[in-house]
PDB file of C-alpha atoms in Angstrom:
ATOM      1  CA  UNK A   1     -29.636  -8.205-280.671  1.00 73.00           C
ATOM      2  CA  UNK A   2     -30.672  -6.523-283.987  1.00 78.00           C
ATOM      3  CA  UNK A   3     -28.326  -5.033-286.947  1.00 87.00           C
ATOM      4  CA  UNK A   4     -28.217  -4.120-290.171  1.00 92.00           C
ATOM      5  CA  UNK A   5     -26.242  -4.157-293.039  1.00 96.00           C
ATOM      6  CA  UNK A   6     -26.139  -2.439-296.407  1.00 97.00           C
ATOM      7  CA  UNK A   7     -23.420  -3.423-298.769  1.00 96.00           C
ATOM      8  CA  UNK A   8     -23.126  -0.922-300.996  1.00 96.00           C
ATOM      9  CA  UNK A   9     -22.872   2.809-299.574  1.00 95.00           C
ATOM     10  CA  UNK A  10     -23.087   4.161-303.008  1.00 97.00           C
ATOM     11  CA  UNK A  11     -24.829   2.940-306.018  1.00 98.00           C
ATOM     12  CA  UNK A  12     -24.989   4.700-309.496  1.00 98.00           C
ATOM     13  CA  UNK A  13     -27.744   3.461-312.589  1.00 98.00           C
ATOM     14  CA  UNK A  14     -28.261   4.953-315.593  1.00 97.00           C
ATOM     15  CA  UNK A  15     -31.648   6.179-315.981  1.00 97.00           C
ATOM     16  CA  UNK A  16     -34.288   3.387-317.047  1.00 97.00           C
ATOM     17  CA  UNK A  17     -32.148   0.373-315.660  1.00 98.00           C
ATOM     18  CA  UNK A  18     -33.094  -1.789-312.672  1.00 98.00           C
ATOM     19  CA  UNK A  19     -32.027  -0.554-309.306  1.00 98.00           C
ATOM     20  CA  UNK A  20     -30.483  -3.075-306.815  1.00 98.00           C
ATOM     21  CA  UNK A  21     -29.545  -1.929-303.351  1.00 98.00           C
ATOM     22  CA  UNK A  22     -28.538  -4.510-300.859  1.00 98.00           C
ATOM     23  CA  UNK A  23     -29.675  -5.096-297.211  1.00 97.00           C
ATOM     24  CA  UNK A  24     -28.777  -7.664-294.987  1.00 97.00           C
ATOM     25  CA  UNK A  25     -29.891  -8.366-291.359  1.00 93.00           C
ATOM     26  CA  UNK A  26     -29.336  -9.937-287.844  1.00 89.00           C
ATOM     27  CA  UNK A  27     -32.078 -10.204-285.542  1.00 80.00           C
ATOM     28  CA  UNK A  28     -33.212 -12.603-282.860  1.00 74.00           C
ATOM     29  CA  UNK A  29     -36.599 -12.241-283.654  1.00 73.00           C
ATOM     30  CA  UNK A  30     -38.803 -12.391-286.472  1.00 74.00           C
ATOM     31  CA  UNK A  31     -38.248  -8.856-287.190  1.00 79.00           C
ATOM     32  CA  UNK A  32     -39.981  -5.922-289.078  1.00 82.00           C
ATOM     33  CA  UNK A  33     -37.931  -4.671-291.587  1.00 88.00           C
ATOM     34  CA  UNK A  34     -38.424  -1.392-293.505  1.00 89.00           C
ATOM     35  CA  UNK A  35     -36.941   0.915-296.305  1.00 92.00           C
ATOM     36  CA  UNK A  36     -37.035   4.659-295.796  1.00 91.00           C
ATOM     37  CA  UNK A  37     -35.709   7.125-298.754  1.00 92.00           C
ATOM     38  CA  UNK A  38     -34.105  10.604-297.725  1.00 92.00           C
ATOM     39  CA  UNK A  39     -33.741  13.274-300.280  1.00 89.00           C
ATOM     40  CA  UNK A  40     -31.712  16.069-299.801  1.00 83.00           C
ATOM     41  CA  UNK A  41     -32.663  18.635-297.227  1.00 73.00           C
ATOM     42  CA  UNK A  42     -35.874  16.061-296.427  1.00 76.00           C
ATOM     43  CA  UNK A  43     -37.028  13.984-293.550  1.00 78.00           C
ATOM     44  CA  UNK A  44     -37.370  10.379-294.171  1.00 84.00           C
ATOM     45  CA  UNK A  45     -40.198   8.674-296.061  1.00 86.00           C
ATOM     46  CA  UNK A  46     -41.155   5.367-295.868  1.00 84.00           C
ATOM     47  CA  UNK A  47     -41.045   3.239-298.953  1.00 89.00           C
ATOM     48  CA  UNK A  48     -41.797  -0.097-297.655  1.00 87.00           C
ATOM     49  CA  UNK A  49     -41.812  -2.507-294.474  1.00 85.00           C
ATOM     50  CA  UNK A  50     -42.329  -6.171-294.092  1.00 86.00           C
ATOM     51  CA  UNK A  51     -44.170  -7.451-291.260  1.00 77.00           C
ATOM     52  CA  UNK A  52     -44.207 -11.183-291.847  1.00 73.00           C
ATOM     53  CA  UNK A  53     -47.174 -11.331-294.152  1.00 72.00           C
ATOM     54  CA  UNK A  54     -46.137 -11.598-297.737  1.00 81.00           C
ATOM     55  CA  UNK A  55     -42.371 -12.054-298.364  1.00 88.00           C
ATOM     56  CA  UNK A  56     -42.754  -9.492-301.574  1.00 92.00           C
ATOM     57  CA  UNK A  57     -43.357  -6.321-300.294  1.00 90.00           C
ATOM     58  CA  UNK A  58     -44.480  -3.875-302.603  1.00 90.00           C
ATOM     59  CA  UNK A  59     -43.542   0.086-302.360  1.00 89.00           C
ATOM     60  CA  UNK A  60     -44.369   3.241-303.260  1.00 87.00           C
ATOM     61  CA  UNK A  61     -43.102   4.241-306.482  1.00 90.00           C
ATOM     62  CA  UNK A  62     -42.390   1.053-308.024  1.00 93.00           C
ATOM     63  CA  UNK A  63     -40.054  -0.057-305.465  1.00 95.00           C
ATOM     64  CA  UNK A  64     -40.098  -3.592-304.128  1.00 95.00           C
ATOM     65  CA  UNK A  65     -38.112  -5.468-301.447  1.00 95.00           C
ATOM     66  CA  UNK A  66     -38.276  -9.579-301.054  1.00 94.00           C
ATOM     67  CA  UNK A  67     -37.648 -10.858-297.556  1.00 92.00           C
ATOM     68  CA  UNK A  68     -35.260 -14.017-297.769  1.00 93.00           C
ATOM     69  CA  UNK A  69     -35.001 -15.346-294.392  1.00 90.00           C
ATOM     70  CA  UNK A  70     -32.585 -17.872-295.378  1.00 91.00           C
ATOM     71  CA  UNK A  71     -30.356 -15.581-296.705  1.00 93.00           C
ATOM     72  CA  UNK A  72     -31.167 -12.651-294.015  1.00 93.00           C
ATOM     73  CA  UNK A  73     -31.612 -10.474-296.630  1.00 95.00           C
ATOM     74  CA  UNK A  74     -33.844  -7.543-297.575  1.00 96.00           C
ATOM     75  CA  UNK A  75     -32.861  -5.834-300.855  1.00 97.00           C
ATOM     76  CA  UNK A  76     -34.662  -3.377-302.746  1.00 97.00           C
ATOM     77  CA  UNK A  77     -35.237  -3.228-306.273  1.00 97.00           C
ATOM     78  CA  UNK A  78     -36.739  -1.428-308.974  1.00 97.00           C
ATOM     79  CA  UNK A  79     -37.367  -2.237-312.260  1.00 97.00           C
ATOM     80  CA  UNK A  80     -36.465   0.978-314.089  1.00 97.00           C
ATOM     81  CA  UNK A  81     -35.009   3.936-312.611  1.00 97.00           C
ATOM     82  CA  UNK A  82     -35.443   7.705-312.503  1.00 97.00           C
ATOM     83  CA  UNK A  83     -34.052  10.750-311.932  1.00 96.00           C
ATOM     84  CA  UNK A  84     -36.069  11.440-309.316  1.00 94.00           C
ATOM     85  CA  UNK A  85     -35.141   8.496-307.358  1.00 96.00           C
ATOM     86  CA  UNK A  86     -31.751   9.735-306.593  1.00 96.00           C
ATOM     87  CA  UNK A  87     -31.438   9.821-303.079  1.00 96.00           C
ATOM     88  CA  UNK A  88     -30.064   8.282-299.447  1.00 96.00           C
ATOM     89  CA  UNK A  89     -31.753   4.824-298.790  1.00 97.00           C
ATOM     90  CA  UNK A  90     -31.837   3.400-295.545  1.00 95.00           C
ATOM     91  CA  UNK A  91     -32.545  -0.523-294.586  1.00 95.00           C
ATOM     92  CA  UNK A  92     -34.083  -0.483-291.304  1.00 90.00           C
ATOM     93  CA  UNK A  93     -35.179  -3.259-288.608  1.00 86.00           C
ATOM     94  CA  UNK A  94     -37.229  -2.772-285.574  1.00 76.00           C
ATOM     95  CA  UNK A  95     -38.324  -5.070-282.703  1.00 58.00           C
ATOM     96  CA  UNK A  96     -36.455  -6.660-279.496  1.00 53.00           C
ATOM     97  CA  UNK A  97     -36.053  -5.861-276.284  1.00 52.00           C
ATOM     98  CA  UNK A  98     -34.766  -2.303-277.354  1.00 52.00           C
ATOM     99  CA  UNK A  99     -37.804  -1.474-279.137  1.00 54.00           C
ATOM    100  CA  UNK A 100     -36.025   1.198-281.431  1.00 68.00           C
ATOM    101  CA  UNK A 101     -35.068   1.237-284.707  1.00 76.00           C
ATOM    102  CA  UNK A 102     -31.729   0.116-285.942  1.00 84.00           C
ATOM    103  CA  UNK A 103     -30.732   1.939-289.178  1.00 88.00           C
ATOM    104  CA  UNK A 104     -28.012   0.824-291.752  1.00 93.00           C
ATOM    105  CA  UNK A 105     -25.467   3.241-292.795  1.00 93.00           C
ATOM    106  CA  UNK A 106     -27.405   4.098-295.676  1.00 95.00           C
ATOM    107  CA  UNK A 107     -27.006   3.562-299.760  1.00 97.00           C
ATOM    108  CA  UNK A 108     -26.601   6.531-301.862  1.00 96.00           C
ATOM    109  CA  UNK A 109     -28.101   6.065-305.269  1.00 97.00           C
ATOM    110  CA  UNK A 110     -26.740   8.326-308.133  1.00 97.00           C
ATOM    111  CA  UNK A 111     -29.185   8.135-311.433  1.00 97.00           C
ATOM    112  CA  UNK A 112     -27.163   8.918-314.628  1.00 96.00           C
ATOM    113  CA  UNK A 113     -29.151  10.549-317.339  1.00 94.00           C
TER     114      UNK A 113
ATOM    115  CA  UNK B   1     -53.940  14.294-292.338  1.00 65.00           C
ATOM    116  CA  UNK B   2     -51.070  16.769-291.400  1.00 80.00           C
ATOM    117  CA  UNK B   3     -47.689  14.868-290.884  1.00 91.00           C
ATOM    118  CA  UNK B   4     -45.239  15.428-288.512  1.00 94.00           C
ATOM    119  CA  UNK B   5     -43.880  18.946-287.741  1.00 96.00           C
ATOM    120  CA  UNK B   6     -40.513  19.849-285.880  1.00 96.00           C
ATOM    121  CA  UNK B   7     -39.391  23.619-284.715  1.00 97.00           C
ATOM    122  CA  UNK B   8     -37.665  25.478-285.663  1.00 97.00           C
ATOM    123  CA  UNK B   9     -36.374  24.060-288.731  1.00 95.00           C
ATOM    124  CA  UNK B  10     -32.359  25.402-288.322  1.00 96.00           C
ATOM    125  CA  UNK B  11     -30.378  26.539-285.304  1.00 96.00           C
ATOM    126  CA  UNK B  12     -27.164  28.323-284.915  1.00 97.00           C
ATOM    127  CA  UNK B  13     -26.077  27.895-280.998  1.00 97.00           C
ATOM    128  CA  UNK B  14     -22.331  28.600-279.403  1.00 97.00           C
ATOM    129  CA  UNK B  15     -20.676  25.802-277.272  1.00 97.00           C
ATOM    130  CA  UNK B  16     -21.831  25.852-273.466  1.00 97.00           C
ATOM    131  CA  UNK B  17     -25.259  27.063-274.704  1.00 97.00           C
ATOM    132  CA  UNK B  18     -28.700  24.803-274.378  1.00 97.00           C
ATOM    133  CA  UNK B  19     -31.232  24.457-276.882  1.00 98.00           C
ATOM    134  CA  UNK B  20     -34.767  23.071-276.925  1.00 98.00           C
ATOM    135  CA  UNK B  21     -36.208  21.580-279.857  1.00 98.00           C
ATOM    136  CA  UNK B  22     -40.390  20.864-280.564  1.00 98.00           C
ATOM    137  CA  UNK B  23     -41.930  18.198-282.555  1.00 97.00           C
ATOM    138  CA  UNK B  24     -45.707  17.325-283.014  1.00 97.00           C
ATOM    139  CA  UNK B  25     -46.869  14.204-284.023  1.00 95.00           C
ATOM    140  CA  UNK B  26     -49.423  13.152-286.482  1.00 93.00           C
ATOM    141  CA  UNK B  27     -52.700  13.489-284.893  1.00 93.00           C
ATOM    142  CA  UNK B  28     -53.785  10.408-283.173  1.00 90.00           C
ATOM    143  CA  UNK B  29     -50.004   9.417-282.751  1.00 89.00           C
ATOM    144  CA  UNK B  30     -48.998   8.640-279.319  1.00 89.00           C
ATOM    145  CA  UNK B  31     -45.537   7.622-279.706  1.00 88.00           C
ATOM    146  CA  UNK B  32     -43.073   9.919-280.588  1.00 92.00           C
ATOM    147  CA  UNK B  33     -39.281   9.498-280.848  1.00 90.00           C
ATOM    148  CA  UNK B  34     -36.087  11.088-281.763  1.00 93.00           C
ATOM    149  CA  UNK B  35     -33.344  10.174-283.567  1.00 92.00           C
ATOM    150  CA  UNK B  36     -29.918  12.203-284.357  1.00 94.00           C
ATOM    151  CA  UNK B  37     -28.221  12.057-287.900  1.00 92.00           C
ATOM    152  CA  UNK B  38     -24.488  12.743-288.621  1.00 93.00           C
ATOM    153  CA  UNK B  39     -22.372  11.979-291.430  1.00 88.00           C
ATOM    154  CA  UNK B  40     -20.036  10.018-289.577  1.00 87.00           C
ATOM    155  CA  UNK B  41     -22.368   7.958-287.083  1.00 87.00           C
ATOM    156  CA  UNK B  42     -25.451   8.110-289.080  1.00 88.00           C
ATOM    157  CA  UNK B  43     -28.763   7.811-287.819  1.00 88.00           C
ATOM    158  CA  UNK B  44     -29.044   7.008-283.916  1.00 89.00           C
ATOM    159  CA  UNK B  45     -31.933   6.833-281.600  1.00 86.00           C
ATOM    160  CA  UNK B  46     -32.031   9.251-278.723  1.00 91.00           C
ATOM    161  CA  UNK B  47     -35.333   8.104-276.923  1.00 88.00           C
ATOM    162  CA  UNK B  48     -38.732   7.555-277.485  1.00 88.00           C
ATOM    163  CA  UNK B  49     -41.976   8.685-275.287  1.00 91.00           C
ATOM    164  CA  UNK B  50     -45.270   7.224-274.557  1.00 89.00           C
ATOM    165  CA  UNK B  51     -48.029   8.434-272.747  1.00 88.00           C
ATOM    166  CA  UNK B  52     -45.678  11.381-271.184  1.00 92.00           C
ATOM    167  CA  UNK B  53     -43.158   8.161-270.133  1.00 91.00           C
ATOM    168  CA  UNK B  54     -39.853   7.836-271.596  1.00 89.00           C
ATOM    169  CA  UNK B  55     -40.163   4.230-272.817  1.00 83.00           C
ATOM    170  CA  UNK B  56     -36.391   3.929-274.082  1.00 79.00           C
ATOM    171  CA  UNK B  57     -33.162   5.393-273.974  1.00 83.00           C
ATOM    172  CA  UNK B  58     -30.213   5.330-276.433  1.00 84.00           C
ATOM    173  CA  UNK B  59     -26.837   5.426-275.685  1.00 83.00           C
ATOM    174  CA  UNK B  60     -26.842   9.140-275.302  1.00 91.00           C
ATOM    175  CA  UNK B  61     -25.498  11.439-272.352  1.00 94.00           C
ATOM    176  CA  UNK B  62     -27.354  12.527-269.853  1.00 94.00           C
ATOM    177  CA  UNK B  63     -26.938  15.935-271.500  1.00 97.00           C
ATOM    178  CA  UNK B  64     -29.857  14.950-274.066  1.00 97.00           C
ATOM    179  CA  UNK B  65     -32.855  15.076-272.404  1.00 96.00           C
ATOM    180  CA  UNK B  66     -36.926  14.827-273.474  1.00 96.00           C
ATOM    181  CA  UNK B  67     -40.303  15.367-272.746  1.00 96.00           C
ATOM    182  CA  UNK B  68     -43.721  14.624-273.694  1.00 97.00           C
ATOM    183  CA  UNK B  69     -46.662  16.443-272.753  1.00 97.00           C
ATOM    184  CA  UNK B  70     -50.518  15.622-272.618  1.00 95.00           C
ATOM    185  CA  UNK B  71     -51.264  16.640-275.997  1.00 94.00           C
ATOM    186  CA  UNK B  72     -48.213  13.807-277.466  1.00 94.00           C
ATOM    187  CA  UNK B  73     -45.979  16.745-278.473  1.00 97.00           C
ATOM    188  CA  UNK B  74     -42.769  15.985-277.411  1.00 97.00           C
ATOM    189  CA  UNK B  75     -39.592  18.587-276.780  1.00 98.00           C
ATOM    190  CA  UNK B  76     -35.881  17.573-276.826  1.00 98.00           C
ATOM    191  CA  UNK B  77     -33.487  19.389-274.769  1.00 98.00           C
ATOM    192  CA  UNK B  78     -29.558  19.409-275.026  1.00 97.00           C
ATOM    193  CA  UNK B  79     -27.465  20.719-272.446  1.00 96.00           C
ATOM    194  CA  UNK B  80     -23.811  22.299-272.539  1.00 96.00           C
ATOM    195  CA  UNK B  81     -23.592  22.202-276.197  1.00 97.00           C
ATOM    196  CA  UNK B  82     -20.920  20.666-277.572  1.00 97.00           C
ATOM    197  CA  UNK B  83     -19.668  20.948-281.315  1.00 96.00           C
ATOM    198  CA  UNK B  84     -20.146  17.219-281.982  1.00 95.00           C
ATOM    199  CA  UNK B  85     -23.560  17.881-281.157  1.00 97.00           C
ATOM    200  CA  UNK B  86     -23.885  19.258-284.527  1.00 97.00           C
ATOM    201  CA  UNK B  87     -26.623  17.320-286.277  1.00 97.00           C
ATOM    202  CA  UNK B  88     -29.992  17.065-287.884  1.00 94.00           C
ATOM    203  CA  UNK B  89     -32.266  15.932-285.304  1.00 96.00           C
ATOM    204  CA  UNK B  90     -35.190  13.742-286.510  1.00 94.00           C
ATOM    205  CA  UNK B  91     -38.629  13.403-284.594  1.00 93.00           C
ATOM    206  CA  UNK B  92     -40.695  10.429-285.938  1.00 90.00           C
ATOM    207  CA  UNK B  93     -44.239   9.258-284.634  1.00 89.00           C
ATOM    208  CA  UNK B  94     -46.134   6.570-284.614  1.00 84.00           C
ATOM    209  CA  UNK B  95     -49.515   4.791-283.095  1.00 82.00           C
ATOM    210  CA  UNK B  96     -48.226   2.644-280.381  1.00 71.00           C
ATOM    211  CA  UNK B  97     -44.900   2.149-278.789  1.00 64.00           C
ATOM    212  CA  UNK B  98     -42.136   0.364-279.763  1.00 56.00           C
ATOM    213  CA  UNK B  99     -40.913  -0.494-276.816  1.00 45.00           C
ATOM    214  CA  UNK B 100     -41.646  -3.688-275.543  1.00 41.00           C
ATOM    215  CA  UNK B 101     -43.089  -4.901-278.672  1.00 44.00           C
ATOM    216  CA  UNK B 102     -40.609  -7.638-280.225  1.00 38.00           C
ATOM    217  CA  UNK B 103     -43.058  -7.974-283.282  1.00 41.00           C
ATOM    218  CA  UNK B 104     -44.013  -4.468-283.840  1.00 46.00           C
ATOM    219  CA  UNK B 105     -46.210  -3.450-287.015  1.00 49.00           C
ATOM    220  CA  UNK B 106     -46.653  -0.117-286.701  1.00 62.00           C
ATOM    221  CA  UNK B 107     -44.970   2.408-288.523  1.00 75.00           C
ATOM    222  CA  UNK B 108     -43.235   5.576-287.863  1.00 79.00           C
ATOM    223  CA  UNK B 109     -43.901   8.616-289.612  1.00 86.00           C
ATOM    224  CA  UNK B 110     -40.663  11.171-289.676  1.00 89.00           C
ATOM    225  CA  UNK B 111     -40.540  14.814-289.524  1.00 92.00           C
ATOM    226  CA  UNK B 112     -38.358  17.056-291.805  1.00 91.00           C
ATOM    227  CA  UNK B 113     -35.760  17.547-289.029  1.00 93.00           C
ATOM    228  CA  UNK B 114     -34.088  20.202-287.425  1.00 96.00           C
ATOM    229  CA  UNK B 115     -30.935  20.937-288.066  1.00 95.00           C
ATOM    230  CA  UNK B 116     -28.523  21.899-285.563  1.00 97.00           C
ATOM    231  CA  UNK B 117     -25.554  23.859-285.725  1.00 97.00           C
ATOM    232  CA  UNK B 118     -22.782  24.487-282.761  1.00 97.00           C
ATOM    233  CA  UNK B 119     -20.185  26.588-283.570  1.00 96.00           C
TER     234      UNK B 119
END
């Protein structure tokens, strides 16, 4: 069965400093993995996805994530945080017999000026 | 290309009533999935429709139902509303179904959601 664990419920960084949002997954298959972002009162927006091609995936707004099979991790990073990055981020795994998306609990990112 | 649209954006109902939410997928997308988002439970999968057929269903009671029309538009219905049904209901569309495709590479695109409040 698929599962995903976001290791931090809340991360706070200063503007201009790096961002690291951690995600571990469990999957019986070679998973597809996604990161979504949700700004307040908005729907979910896809940041990036991993689909068994390159292990380093580049997304929108300067975000990237690295798939590490040996560590079953898919951490999201950004070199320099911007105030507009403040939002909730969801790590998601898909695949398996259920055929649906399994969402992590979310990590709320705060960016201090 | 227009994104996923959901109507209405906000709804207030009372316990015992029923409600119908609507979702129009991105043009050309044939799969529509529904999710419930609450502060306590997070995001949970409700069901997925493809070609007017329910392909898969999450762990929700029978009060939650849906359907999909020939133009891929989908509706979700909740009967006998309970206070715990207050949530943000998100709809997502994709080109192909996720069910039965363990290595599906397709991407779901989400609508802005319908905020349902049950009093």
